[in-house]
Amino acid sequence: MSKTIREAYGESLLKYGKDDPRVVVLDADVSTSTRSLVFAKGCPERFFNMGIAEANMVGAAGGMAACGKIVFVNSFAVFLSTLGLLSARAFGSYSGLNLKFMGAYGGLSDAYDGPSHHSVEDLAIMRALPHFKVFVATDEHQVDWLVKTAIDTDGPVYIRLSRDSLPEVYSKDTKFEIGKGQILREGKDLTILACGVMVGQALKAGEMLAAQGISARVVDLFTIKPIDRPLILESAEKTGLMVSAEEHSVIGGLGGAVAEVLAKAGSPAKLACVGLEDTHAETGAYPQLLKKYKLDADAIVAQALGGLQK
């Protein structure tokens, strides 16, 4: 059984941060949930619980970053991208300070806390901020790379994390690169571009389509910003039909980023988007929510088949 994304994050944060005195960690009273608690236990002198005050937390993080610290700011994704937005814009985007926003419980993964805690617009918000790099974690091995890369990369970063465990897509030796997607399955009839929890669903959809004689390329576009423009355009030219799949609103997230690339290049490729259709979700079990809001392999297959028939 793979680790949960949040457990992998906590372990990696301590692993790479414990011997770097520049790394400090802030949390908004949810460290047992975000698992920044792991760092707090290992390096208590560099951990600060800021209470349920996300806006103040990000402001304080800006002050620490201005003093030369690499600051990991932790809370649920929905609160970092809303209550923390003004300071993210002023101190991260505008001032270029070394702030690392770790958005826990992304998408619908905070299932039972309902729409007030679901994060279905964070990617659209954070990728709109100039100079921010934006990523969505796919599995525990990628989380490890993302934490190290956040420390090694100067400037503001937003990383969306899930609550639960996700299928292991990669090995600990997989090499990643900022701005470069990963081709996980080759195909010639269409391309599925996915991120986060939807990567596993995209691979499953690829198998389902193959059983019907349809060849689907599957790409993990975990690096939302900068986006892998060459890979998107190469896939569009090769397969024609593109299907984006994300645990996010269809407005402004991964699908929006792909649409921008295709439109700017004048690509004739067709694009279908799998995501939440301009709605909030309900309270309920996580797997049931994903199924109800068509964030699964069946939904990807349906969009693929519909696009191929047009």
PDB file of C-alpha atoms in Angstrom:
ATOM      1  CA  MET A   1       0.000   0.000   0.000  1.00  0.00           C
ATOM      2  CA  SER A   2       1.429   3.374  -0.974  1.00  0.00           C
ATOM      3  CA  LYS A   3       1.786   6.173   1.548  1.00  0.00           C
ATOM      4  CA  THR A   4      -0.798   8.890   1.690  1.00  0.00           C
ATOM      5  CA  ILE A   5       0.285  12.029  -0.086  1.00  0.00           C
ATOM      6  CA  ARG A   6       0.242  13.993   3.155  1.00  0.00           C
ATOM      7  CA  GLU A   7       2.429  11.426   4.961  1.00  0.00           C
ATOM      8  CA  ALA A   8       4.903  11.437   2.081  1.00  0.00           C
ATOM      9  CA  TYR A   9       4.980  15.229   2.256  1.00  0.00           C
ATOM     10  CA  GLY A  10       5.660  15.333   5.996  1.00  0.00           C
ATOM     11  CA  GLU A  11       8.497  12.833   5.687  1.00  0.00           C
ATOM     12  CA  SER A  12      10.071  14.631   2.731  1.00  0.00           C
ATOM     13  CA  LEU A  13       9.827  18.016   4.432  1.00  0.00           C
ATOM     14  CA  LEU A  14      11.832  16.728   7.387  1.00  0.00           C
ATOM     15  CA  LYS A  15      14.196  14.759   5.151  1.00  0.00           C
ATOM     16  CA  TYR A  16      15.261  17.777   3.093  1.00  0.00           C
ATOM     17  CA  GLY A  17      14.652  20.559   5.602  1.00  0.00           C
ATOM     18  CA  LYS A  18      16.235  19.280   8.798  1.00  0.00           C
ATOM     19  CA  ASP A  19      19.824  20.053   7.806  1.00  0.00           C
ATOM     20  CA  ASP A  20      19.066  23.340   6.034  1.00  0.00           C
ATOM     21  CA  PRO A  21      18.788  26.157   8.593  1.00  0.00           C
ATOM     22  CA  ARG A  22      17.123  28.373   5.997  1.00  0.00           C
ATOM     23  CA  VAL A  23      14.004  26.186   5.992  1.00  0.00           C
ATOM     24  CA  VAL A  24      11.224  27.245   8.352  1.00  0.00           C
ATOM     25  CA  VAL A  25       7.714  25.851   8.440  1.00  0.00           C
ATOM     26  CA  LEU A  26       4.445  27.598   9.298  1.00  0.00           C
ATOM     27  CA  ASP A  27       1.047  26.007   9.790  1.00  0.00           C
ATOM     28  CA  ALA A  28      -2.440  27.336  10.483  1.00  0.00           C
ATOM     29  CA  ASP A  29      -3.319  24.990  13.352  1.00  0.00           C
ATOM     30  CA  VAL A  30      -3.817  21.955  11.094  1.00  0.00           C
ATOM     31  CA  SER A  31      -0.356  20.376  11.285  1.00  0.00           C
ATOM     32  CA  THR A  32      -1.788  16.973  12.216  1.00  0.00           C
ATOM     33  CA  SER A  33      -3.747  17.096   8.958  1.00  0.00           C
ATOM     34  CA  THR A  34      -1.097  18.599   6.675  1.00  0.00           C
ATOM     35  CA  ARG A  35       1.558  16.429   8.371  1.00  0.00           C
ATOM     36  CA  SER A  36       3.900  19.367   8.809  1.00  0.00           C
ATOM     37  CA  LEU A  37       3.760  17.960  12.341  1.00  0.00           C
ATOM     38  CA  VAL A  38       6.558  15.612  11.287  1.00  0.00           C
ATOM     39  CA  PHE A  39       8.863  18.595  10.767  1.00  0.00           C
ATOM     40  CA  ALA A  40       7.618  20.199  13.983  1.00  0.00           C
ATOM     41  CA  LYS A  41       8.708  17.169  15.987  1.00  0.00           C
ATOM     42  CA  GLY A  42      12.094  16.963  14.273  1.00  0.00           C
ATOM     43  CA  CYS A  43      12.899  20.694  14.180  1.00  0.00           C
ATOM     44  CA  PRO A  44      10.704  22.416  16.794  1.00  0.00           C
ATOM     45  CA  GLU A  45      12.829  25.565  16.786  1.00  0.00           C
ATOM     46  CA  ARG A  46      11.964  26.178  13.112  1.00  0.00           C
ATOM     47  CA  PHE A  47       8.260  25.364  13.259  1.00  0.00           C
ATOM     48  CA  PHE A  48       5.577  27.953  14.019  1.00  0.00           C
ATOM     49  CA  ASN A  49       1.894  27.251  14.606  1.00  0.00           C
ATOM     50  CA  MET A  50       0.237  30.502  13.563  1.00  0.00           C
ATOM     51  CA  GLY A  51      -3.284  29.536  14.605  1.00  0.00           C
ATOM     52  CA  ILE A  52      -6.399  29.745  12.484  1.00  0.00           C
ATOM     53  CA  ALA A  53      -5.224  32.937  10.809  1.00  0.00           C
ATOM     54  CA  GLU A  54      -4.147  32.095   7.279  1.00  0.00           C
ATOM     55  CA  ALA A  55      -3.865  35.677   6.045  1.00  0.00           C
ATOM     56  CA  ASN A  56      -1.650  36.641   8.979  1.00  0.00           C
ATOM     57  CA  MET A  57       0.368  33.463   8.551  1.00  0.00           C
ATOM     58  CA  VAL A  58       1.263  34.282   4.946  1.00  0.00           C
ATOM     59  CA  GLY A  59       2.112  37.861   5.927  1.00  0.00           C
ATOM     60  CA  ALA A  60       4.473  36.597   8.634  1.00  0.00           C
ATOM     61  CA  ALA A  61       5.957  34.153   6.121  1.00  0.00           C
ATOM     62  CA  GLY A  62       6.752  37.096   3.875  1.00  0.00           C
ATOM     63  CA  GLY A  63       8.685  38.760   6.682  1.00  0.00           C
ATOM     64  CA  MET A  64      10.679  35.602   7.331  1.00  0.00           C
ATOM     65  CA  ALA A  65      11.411  35.165   3.636  1.00  0.00           C
ATOM     66  CA  ALA A  66      12.606  38.778   3.454  1.00  0.00           C
ATOM     67  CA  CYS A  67      15.168  37.816   6.117  1.00  0.00           C
ATOM     68  CA  GLY A  68      16.545  35.043   3.930  1.00  0.00           C
ATOM     69  CA  LYS A  69      14.447  32.075   5.007  1.00  0.00           C
ATOM     70  CA  ILE A  70      12.843  29.459   2.764  1.00  0.00           C
ATOM     71  CA  VAL A  71       9.344  29.380   4.171  1.00  0.00           C
ATOM     72  CA  PHE A  72       6.943  26.456   3.779  1.00  0.00           C
ATOM     73  CA  VAL A  73       3.407  27.733   4.397  1.00  0.00           C
ATOM     74  CA  ASN A  74       0.886  25.005   5.188  1.00  0.00           C
ATOM     75  CA  SER A  75      -2.887  24.862   5.282  1.00  0.00           C
ATOM     76  CA  PHE A  76      -5.756  23.405   3.287  1.00  0.00           C
ATOM     77  CA  ALA A  77      -5.521  24.404  -0.358  1.00  0.00           C
ATOM     78  CA  VAL A  78      -8.837  26.251  -0.303  1.00  0.00           C
ATOM     79  CA  PHE A  79      -7.675  28.559   2.485  1.00  0.00           C
ATOM     80  CA  LEU A  80      -4.176  29.231   1.166  1.00  0.00           C
ATOM     81  CA  SER A  81      -5.562  30.244  -2.224  1.00  0.00           C
ATOM     82  CA  THR A  82      -8.275  32.505  -0.778  1.00  0.00           C
ATOM     83  CA  LEU A  83      -7.506  33.800   2.708  1.00  0.00           C
ATOM     84  CA  GLY A  84      -3.790  33.793   1.944  1.00  0.00           C
ATOM     85  CA  LEU A  85      -4.149  35.274  -1.528  1.00  0.00           C
ATOM     86  CA  LEU A  86      -3.460  38.950  -0.839  1.00  0.00           C
ATOM     87  CA  SER A  87      -0.140  38.209   0.860  1.00  0.00           C
ATOM     88  CA  ALA A  88       0.675  35.569  -1.747  1.00  0.00           C
ATOM     89  CA  ARG A  89       0.223  38.238  -4.397  1.00  0.00           C
ATOM     90  CA  ALA A  90       2.134  40.963  -2.549  1.00  0.00           C
ATOM     91  CA  PHE A  91       5.021  38.975  -1.071  1.00  0.00           C
ATOM     92  CA  GLY A  92       5.262  35.987  -3.388  1.00  0.00           C
ATOM     93  CA  SER A  93       4.177  37.186  -6.801  1.00  0.00           C
ATOM     94  CA  TYR A  94       5.116  40.885  -6.673  1.00  0.00           C
ATOM     95  CA  SER A  95       8.091  40.792  -4.293  1.00  0.00           C
ATOM     96  CA  GLY A  96       9.423  37.430  -5.489  1.00  0.00           C
ATOM     97  CA  LEU A  97      10.135  36.155  -1.989  1.00  0.00           C
ATOM     98  CA  ASN A  98      11.044  32.536  -1.320  1.00  0.00           C
ATOM     99  CA  LEU A  99       7.621  31.286  -0.241  1.00  0.00           C
ATOM    100  CA  LYS A 100       6.454  27.701  -0.715  1.00  0.00           C
ATOM    101  CA  PHE A 101       2.684  27.325  -0.496  1.00  0.00           C
ATOM    102  CA  MET A 102       1.728  23.730   0.299  1.00  0.00           C
ATOM    103  CA  GLY A 103      -1.980  23.302  -0.430  1.00  0.00           C
ATOM    104  CA  ALA A 104      -3.138  20.257   1.523  1.00  0.00           C
ATOM    105  CA  TYR A 105      -6.394  18.372   0.918  1.00  0.00           C
ATOM    106  CA  GLY A 106      -6.642  19.577  -2.686  1.00  0.00           C
ATOM    107  CA  GLY A 107      -9.666  18.964  -4.868  1.00  0.00           C
ATOM    108  CA  LEU A 108     -12.464  17.065  -3.133  1.00  0.00           C
ATOM    109  CA  SER A 109     -10.153  15.065  -0.869  1.00  0.00           C
ATOM    110  CA  ASP A 110     -11.422  16.825   2.277  1.00  0.00           C
ATOM    111  CA  ALA A 111     -14.603  15.019   1.368  1.00  0.00           C
ATOM    112  CA  TYR A 112     -16.685  15.006   4.525  1.00  0.00           C
ATOM    113  CA  ASP A 113     -15.987  18.652   5.397  1.00  0.00           C
ATOM    114  CA  GLY A 114     -17.910  19.611   2.290  1.00  0.00           C
ATOM    115  CA  PRO A 115     -17.808  22.489  -0.180  1.00  0.00           C
ATOM    116  CA  SER A 116     -16.425  25.004   2.315  1.00  0.00           C
ATOM    117  CA  HIS A 117     -13.265  22.883   2.441  1.00  0.00           C
ATOM    118  CA  HIS A 118     -13.121  21.521  -1.112  1.00  0.00           C
ATOM    119  CA  SER A 119     -10.583  23.235  -3.352  1.00  0.00           C
ATOM    120  CA  VAL A 120     -11.780  23.320  -6.948  1.00  0.00           C
ATOM    121  CA  GLU A 121     -10.501  26.734  -8.053  1.00  0.00           C
ATOM    122  CA  ASP A 122      -7.017  26.939  -6.503  1.00  0.00           C
ATOM    123  CA  LEU A 123      -5.093  26.115  -9.687  1.00  0.00           C
ATOM    124  CA  ALA A 124      -6.880  28.846 -11.632  1.00  0.00           C
ATOM    125  CA  ILE A 125      -6.159  31.359  -8.856  1.00  0.00           C
ATOM    126  CA  MET A 126      -2.525  30.508  -8.217  1.00  0.00           C
ATOM    127  CA  ARG A 127      -1.414  30.113 -11.822  1.00  0.00           C
ATOM    128  CA  ALA A 128      -2.759  33.601 -12.538  1.00  0.00           C
ATOM    129  CA  LEU A 129      -0.213  35.096 -10.133  1.00  0.00           C
ATOM    130  CA  PRO A 130       2.886  36.302 -12.014  1.00  0.00           C
ATOM    131  CA  HIS A 131       6.125  34.446 -11.217  1.00  0.00           C
ATOM    132  CA  PHE A 132       4.448  31.589  -9.322  1.00  0.00           C
ATOM    133  CA  LYS A 133       5.314  28.032 -10.263  1.00  0.00           C
ATOM    134  CA  VAL A 134       2.338  25.684  -9.824  1.00  0.00           C
ATOM    135  CA  PHE A 135       2.424  21.902  -9.423  1.00  0.00           C
ATOM    136  CA  VAL A 136      -0.003  19.078  -8.609  1.00  0.00           C
ATOM    137  CA  ALA A 137       1.452  16.009  -6.897  1.00  0.00           C
ATOM    138  CA  THR A 138       0.782  12.656  -8.581  1.00  0.00           C
ATOM    139  CA  ASP A 139       2.221  10.154  -6.111  1.00  0.00           C
ATOM    140  CA  GLU A 140       4.551   9.825  -3.125  1.00  0.00           C
ATOM    141  CA  HIS A 141       7.727   9.686  -5.247  1.00  0.00           C
ATOM    142  CA  GLN A 142       6.835  12.879  -7.067  1.00  0.00           C
ATOM    143  CA  VAL A 143       6.030  14.539  -3.735  1.00  0.00           C
ATOM    144  CA  ASP A 144       9.583  13.811  -2.603  1.00  0.00           C
ATOM    145  CA  TRP A 145      10.978  15.502  -5.723  1.00  0.00           C
ATOM    146  CA  LEU A 146       8.599  18.438  -5.386  1.00  0.00           C
ATOM    147  CA  VAL A 147       9.683  19.208  -1.825  1.00  0.00           C
ATOM    148  CA  LYS A 148      13.376  19.095  -2.709  1.00  0.00           C
ATOM    149  CA  THR A 149      12.765  21.148  -5.839  1.00  0.00           C
ATOM    150  CA  ALA A 150      10.807  23.748  -3.868  1.00  0.00           C
ATOM    151  CA  ILE A 151      13.805  24.195  -1.559  1.00  0.00           C
ATOM    152  CA  ASP A 152      16.257  24.370  -4.447  1.00  0.00           C
ATOM    153  CA  THR A 153      14.143  26.762  -6.570  1.00  0.00           C
ATOM    154  CA  ASP A 154      14.252  30.453  -5.772  1.00  0.00           C
ATOM    155  CA  GLY A 155      10.929  32.284  -5.709  1.00  0.00           C
ATOM    156  CA  PRO A 156       7.277  31.486  -5.004  1.00  0.00           C
ATOM    157  CA  VAL A 157       5.891  27.989  -5.521  1.00  0.00           C
ATOM    158  CA  TYR A 158       2.416  26.515  -5.064  1.00  0.00           C
ATOM    159  CA  ILE A 159       2.112  22.737  -4.693  1.00  0.00           C
ATOM    160  CA  ARG A 160      -1.287  21.069  -4.467  1.00  0.00           C
ATOM    161  CA  LEU A 161      -1.332  17.932  -2.314  1.00  0.00           C
ATOM    162  CA  SER A 162      -4.060  15.373  -1.754  1.00  0.00           C
ATOM    163  CA  ARG A 163      -5.205  13.937   1.565  1.00  0.00           C
ATOM    164  CA  ASP A 164      -5.269  10.290   0.521  1.00  0.00           C
ATOM    165  CA  SER A 165      -2.896   7.784  -0.998  1.00  0.00           C
ATOM    166  CA  LEU A 166      -2.735   7.771  -4.784  1.00  0.00           C
ATOM    167  CA  PRO A 167      -1.583   4.902  -7.021  1.00  0.00           C
ATOM    168  CA  GLU A 168       2.180   4.661  -7.413  1.00  0.00           C
ATOM    169  CA  VAL A 169       2.871   5.882 -10.931  1.00  0.00           C
ATOM    170  CA  TYR A 170       6.599   6.440 -10.551  1.00  0.00           C
ATOM    171  CA  SER A 171       9.604   4.878  -8.854  1.00  0.00           C
ATOM    172  CA  LYS A 172      11.962   6.610  -6.458  1.00  0.00           C
ATOM    173  CA  ASP A 173      14.485   6.862  -9.310  1.00  0.00           C
ATOM    174  CA  THR A 174      12.176   8.669 -11.761  1.00  0.00           C
ATOM    175  CA  LYS A 175      13.626  11.944 -13.027  1.00  0.00           C
ATOM    176  CA  PHE A 176      11.362  14.988 -13.201  1.00  0.00           C
ATOM    177  CA  GLU A 177      11.898  18.464 -14.582  1.00  0.00           C
ATOM    178  CA  ILE A 178      10.116  21.755 -14.038  1.00  0.00           C
ATOM    179  CA  GLY A 179       8.003  22.566 -17.079  1.00  0.00           C
ATOM    180  CA  LYS A 180       8.202  19.046 -18.526  1.00  0.00           C
ATOM    181  CA  GLY A 181       5.319  16.571 -18.456  1.00  0.00           C
ATOM    182  CA  GLN A 182       5.739  12.800 -18.302  1.00  0.00           C
ATOM    183  CA  ILE A 183       4.477  10.487 -21.057  1.00  0.00           C
ATOM    184  CA  LEU A 184       3.131   7.447 -19.205  1.00  0.00           C
ATOM    185  CA  ARG A 185       1.522   5.606 -22.105  1.00  0.00           C
ATOM    186  CA  GLU A 186       1.956   5.981 -25.837  1.00  0.00           C
ATOM    187  CA  GLY A 187      -0.981   6.190 -28.238  1.00  0.00           C
ATOM    188  CA  LYS A 188      -1.993   7.529 -31.624  1.00  0.00           C
ATOM    189  CA  ASP A 189      -5.766   8.148 -31.512  1.00  0.00           C
ATOM    190  CA  LEU A 190      -6.022  10.711 -28.703  1.00  0.00           C
ATOM    191  CA  THR A 191      -4.063  12.196 -25.805  1.00  0.00           C
ATOM    192  CA  ILE A 192      -5.245  12.277 -22.186  1.00  0.00           C
ATOM    193  CA  LEU A 193      -3.573  15.080 -20.210  1.00  0.00           C
ATOM    194  CA  ALA A 194      -4.051  14.639 -16.468  1.00  0.00           C
ATOM    195  CA  CYS A 195      -2.751  15.762 -13.075  1.00  0.00           C
ATOM    196  CA  GLY A 196      -3.019  14.572  -9.480  1.00  0.00           C
ATOM    197  CA  VAL A 197      -5.590  11.912  -8.670  1.00  0.00           C
ATOM    198  CA  MET A 198      -6.748  11.939 -12.289  1.00  0.00           C
ATOM    199  CA  VAL A 199      -3.442  10.512 -13.535  1.00  0.00           C
ATOM    200  CA  GLY A 200      -4.312   7.093 -12.157  1.00  0.00           C
ATOM    201  CA  GLN A 201      -7.797   7.409 -13.637  1.00  0.00           C
ATOM    202  CA  ALA A 202      -6.287   8.414 -17.000  1.00  0.00           C
ATOM    203  CA  LEU A 203      -4.113   5.300 -17.054  1.00  0.00           C
ATOM    204  CA  LYS A 204      -7.164   3.188 -16.260  1.00  0.00           C
ATOM    205  CA  ALA A 205      -9.083   4.948 -19.034  1.00  0.00           C
ATOM    206  CA  GLY A 206      -6.231   4.188 -21.413  1.00  0.00           C
ATOM    207  CA  GLU A 207      -6.629   0.489 -20.652  1.00  0.00           C
ATOM    208  CA  MET A 208     -10.410   0.675 -21.091  1.00  0.00           C
ATOM    209  CA  LEU A 209     -10.017   2.380 -24.450  1.00  0.00           C
ATOM    210  CA  ALA A 210      -7.399  -0.120 -25.559  1.00  0.00           C
ATOM    211  CA  ALA A 211      -9.941  -2.891 -24.945  1.00  0.00           C
ATOM    212  CA  GLN A 212     -12.095  -1.143 -27.572  1.00  0.00           C
ATOM    213  CA  GLY A 213      -9.229  -0.899 -30.042  1.00  0.00           C
ATOM    214  CA  ILE A 214      -8.494   2.779 -29.309  1.00  0.00           C
ATOM    215  CA  SER A 215      -4.918   3.874 -28.665  1.00  0.00           C
ATOM    216  CA  ALA A 216      -4.594   6.654 -26.067  1.00  0.00           C
ATOM    217  CA  ARG A 217      -1.447   8.531 -25.113  1.00  0.00           C
ATOM    218  CA  VAL A 218      -1.479   9.407 -21.392  1.00  0.00           C
ATOM    219  CA  VAL A 219       0.522  12.386 -20.116  1.00  0.00           C
ATOM    220  CA  ASP A 220       1.040  13.578 -16.545  1.00  0.00           C
ATOM    221  CA  LEU A 221       1.065  17.378 -16.683  1.00  0.00           C
ATOM    222  CA  PHE A 222       1.943  17.799 -13.015  1.00  0.00           C
ATOM    223  CA  THR A 223       3.731  21.049 -13.836  1.00  0.00           C
ATOM    224  CA  ILE A 224       0.771  23.345 -14.446  1.00  0.00           C
ATOM    225  CA  LYS A 225       2.946  26.455 -14.626  1.00  0.00           C
ATOM    226  CA  PRO A 226       5.238  26.506 -16.465  1.00  0.00           C
ATOM    227  CA  ILE A 227       3.244  24.216 -18.744  1.00  0.00           C
ATOM    228  CA  ASP A 228       4.932  21.859 -21.197  1.00  0.00           C
ATOM    229  CA  ARG A 229       3.965  23.685 -24.383  1.00  0.00           C
ATOM    230  CA  PRO A 230       6.128  21.582 -26.745  1.00  0.00           C
ATOM    231  CA  LEU A 231       4.681  18.310 -25.434  1.00  0.00           C
ATOM    232  CA  ILE A 232       1.097  19.577 -25.704  1.00  0.00           C
ATOM    233  CA  LEU A 233       1.583  20.714 -29.286  1.00  0.00           C
ATOM    234  CA  GLU A 234       3.459  17.547 -30.266  1.00  0.00           C
ATOM    235  CA  SER A 235       0.637  15.457 -28.796  1.00  0.00           C
ATOM    236  CA  ALA A 236      -1.979  17.565 -30.564  1.00  0.00           C
ATOM    237  CA  GLU A 237      -0.247  17.102 -33.899  1.00  0.00           C
ATOM    238  CA  LYS A 238       0.181  13.371 -33.355  1.00  0.00           C
ATOM    239  CA  THR A 239      -3.283  12.456 -32.059  1.00  0.00           C
ATOM    240  CA  GLY A 240      -5.628  15.330 -32.929  1.00  0.00           C
ATOM    241  CA  LEU A 241      -8.019  14.841 -29.992  1.00  0.00           C
ATOM    242  CA  MET A 242      -6.976  16.040 -26.532  1.00  0.00           C
ATOM    243  CA  VAL A 243      -8.795  15.227 -23.282  1.00  0.00           C
ATOM    244  CA  SER A 244      -7.796  17.083 -20.111  1.00  0.00           C
ATOM    245  CA  ALA A 245      -8.639  15.504 -16.743  1.00  0.00           C
ATOM    246  CA  GLU A 246      -8.382  17.303 -13.413  1.00  0.00           C
ATOM    247  CA  GLU A 247      -9.928  17.363  -9.933  1.00  0.00           C
ATOM    248  CA  HIS A 248     -10.764  21.032 -10.371  1.00  0.00           C
ATOM    249  CA  SER A 249     -13.249  23.256 -12.111  1.00  0.00           C
ATOM    250  CA  VAL A 250     -13.112  23.031 -15.894  1.00  0.00           C
ATOM    251  CA  ILE A 251     -12.658  26.819 -15.773  1.00  0.00           C
ATOM    252  CA  GLY A 252      -9.094  28.072 -15.490  1.00  0.00           C
ATOM    253  CA  GLY A 253      -7.194  24.972 -14.390  1.00  0.00           C
ATOM    254  CA  LEU A 254      -5.282  22.389 -16.397  1.00  0.00           C
ATOM    255  CA  GLY A 255      -7.852  22.344 -19.206  1.00  0.00           C
ATOM    256  CA  GLY A 256      -7.738  26.129 -19.417  1.00  0.00           C
ATOM    257  CA  ALA A 257      -3.941  26.102 -19.582  1.00  0.00           C
ATOM    258  CA  VAL A 258      -3.990  23.502 -22.376  1.00  0.00           C
ATOM    259  CA  ALA A 259      -6.646  25.488 -24.277  1.00  0.00           C
ATOM    260  CA  GLU A 260      -4.451  28.591 -24.098  1.00  0.00           C
ATOM    261  CA  VAL A 261      -1.496  26.706 -25.575  1.00  0.00           C
ATOM    262  CA  LEU A 262      -3.585  25.261 -28.413  1.00  0.00           C
ATOM    263  CA  ALA A 263      -5.273  28.578 -29.200  1.00  0.00           C
ATOM    264  CA  LYS A 264      -2.057  30.604 -29.228  1.00  0.00           C
ATOM    265  CA  ALA A 265      -0.456  28.094 -31.584  1.00  0.00           C
ATOM    266  CA  GLY A 266      -3.496  28.030 -33.869  1.00  0.00           C
ATOM    267  CA  SER A 267      -3.751  24.269 -33.415  1.00  0.00           C
ATOM    268  CA  PRO A 268      -6.759  22.572 -35.056  1.00  0.00           C
ATOM    269  CA  ALA A 269      -6.789  19.867 -32.351  1.00  0.00           C
ATOM    270  CA  LYS A 270     -10.040  19.253 -30.508  1.00  0.00           C
ATOM    271  CA  LEU A 271     -10.108  19.562 -26.708  1.00  0.00           C
ATOM    272  CA  ALA A 272     -12.557  17.950 -24.283  1.00  0.00           C
ATOM    273  CA  CYS A 273     -12.336  18.696 -20.558  1.00  0.00           C
ATOM    274  CA  VAL A 274     -13.056  16.416 -17.604  1.00  0.00           C
ATOM    275  CA  GLY A 275     -13.553  18.325 -14.355  1.00  0.00           C
ATOM    276  CA  LEU A 276     -16.230  19.952 -12.241  1.00  0.00           C
ATOM    277  CA  GLU A 277     -18.712  21.696 -14.508  1.00  0.00           C
ATOM    278  CA  ASP A 278     -18.949  25.147 -12.878  1.00  0.00           C
ATOM    279  CA  THR A 279     -20.320  23.743  -9.624  1.00  0.00           C
ATOM    280  CA  HIS A 280     -19.431  23.023  -6.026  1.00  0.00           C
ATOM    281  CA  ALA A 281     -19.560  19.450  -4.831  1.00  0.00           C
ATOM    282  CA  GLU A 282     -21.460  18.012  -1.886  1.00  0.00           C
ATOM    283  CA  THR A 283     -20.400  16.408   1.380  1.00  0.00           C
ATOM    284  CA  GLY A 284     -19.754  12.691   1.227  1.00  0.00           C
ATOM    285  CA  ALA A 285     -17.299   9.846   0.839  1.00  0.00           C
ATOM    286  CA  TYR A 286     -14.397  10.742  -1.421  1.00  0.00           C
ATOM    287  CA  PRO A 287     -14.822   7.891  -3.946  1.00  0.00           C
ATOM    288  CA  GLN A 288     -18.547   8.632  -4.215  1.00  0.00           C
ATOM    289  CA  LEU A 289     -17.898  12.316  -4.846  1.00  0.00           C
ATOM    290  CA  LEU A 290     -15.390  11.541  -7.592  1.00  0.00           C
ATOM    291  CA  LYS A 291     -17.916   9.204  -9.204  1.00  0.00           C
ATOM    292  CA  LYS A 292     -20.869  11.575  -8.925  1.00  0.00           C
ATOM    293  CA  TYR A 293     -19.003  14.554 -10.359  1.00  0.00           C
ATOM    294  CA  LYS A 294     -17.538  12.463 -13.176  1.00  0.00           C
ATOM    295  CA  LEU A 295     -13.929  12.626 -12.049  1.00  0.00           C
ATOM    296  CA  ASP A 296     -13.042   9.064 -12.976  1.00  0.00           C
ATOM    297  CA  ALA A 297     -11.953   6.757 -15.774  1.00  0.00           C
ATOM    298  CA  ASP A 298     -15.517   6.305 -17.040  1.00  0.00           C
ATOM    299  CA  ALA A 299     -15.865  10.061 -17.551  1.00  0.00           C
ATOM    300  CA  ILE A 300     -12.545  10.231 -19.403  1.00  0.00           C
ATOM    301  CA  VAL A 301     -13.587   7.364 -21.674  1.00  0.00           C
ATOM    302  CA  ALA A 302     -16.940   9.033 -22.372  1.00  0.00           C
ATOM    303  CA  GLN A 303     -15.244  12.296 -23.377  1.00  0.00           C
ATOM    304  CA  ALA A 304     -12.754  10.407 -25.522  1.00  0.00           C
ATOM    305  CA  LEU A 305     -15.415   8.446 -27.343  1.00  0.00           C
ATOM    306  CA  GLY A 306     -17.547  11.536 -27.819  1.00  0.00           C
ATOM    307  CA  GLY A 307     -14.616  13.470 -29.247  1.00  0.00           C
ATOM    308  CA  LEU A 308     -13.648  10.683 -31.631  1.00  0.00           C
ATOM    309  CA  GLN A 309     -17.193  10.494 -32.980  1.00  0.00           C
ATOM    310  CA  LYS A 310     -17.361  14.203 -33.858  1.00  0.00           C
TER     311      LYS A 310
END
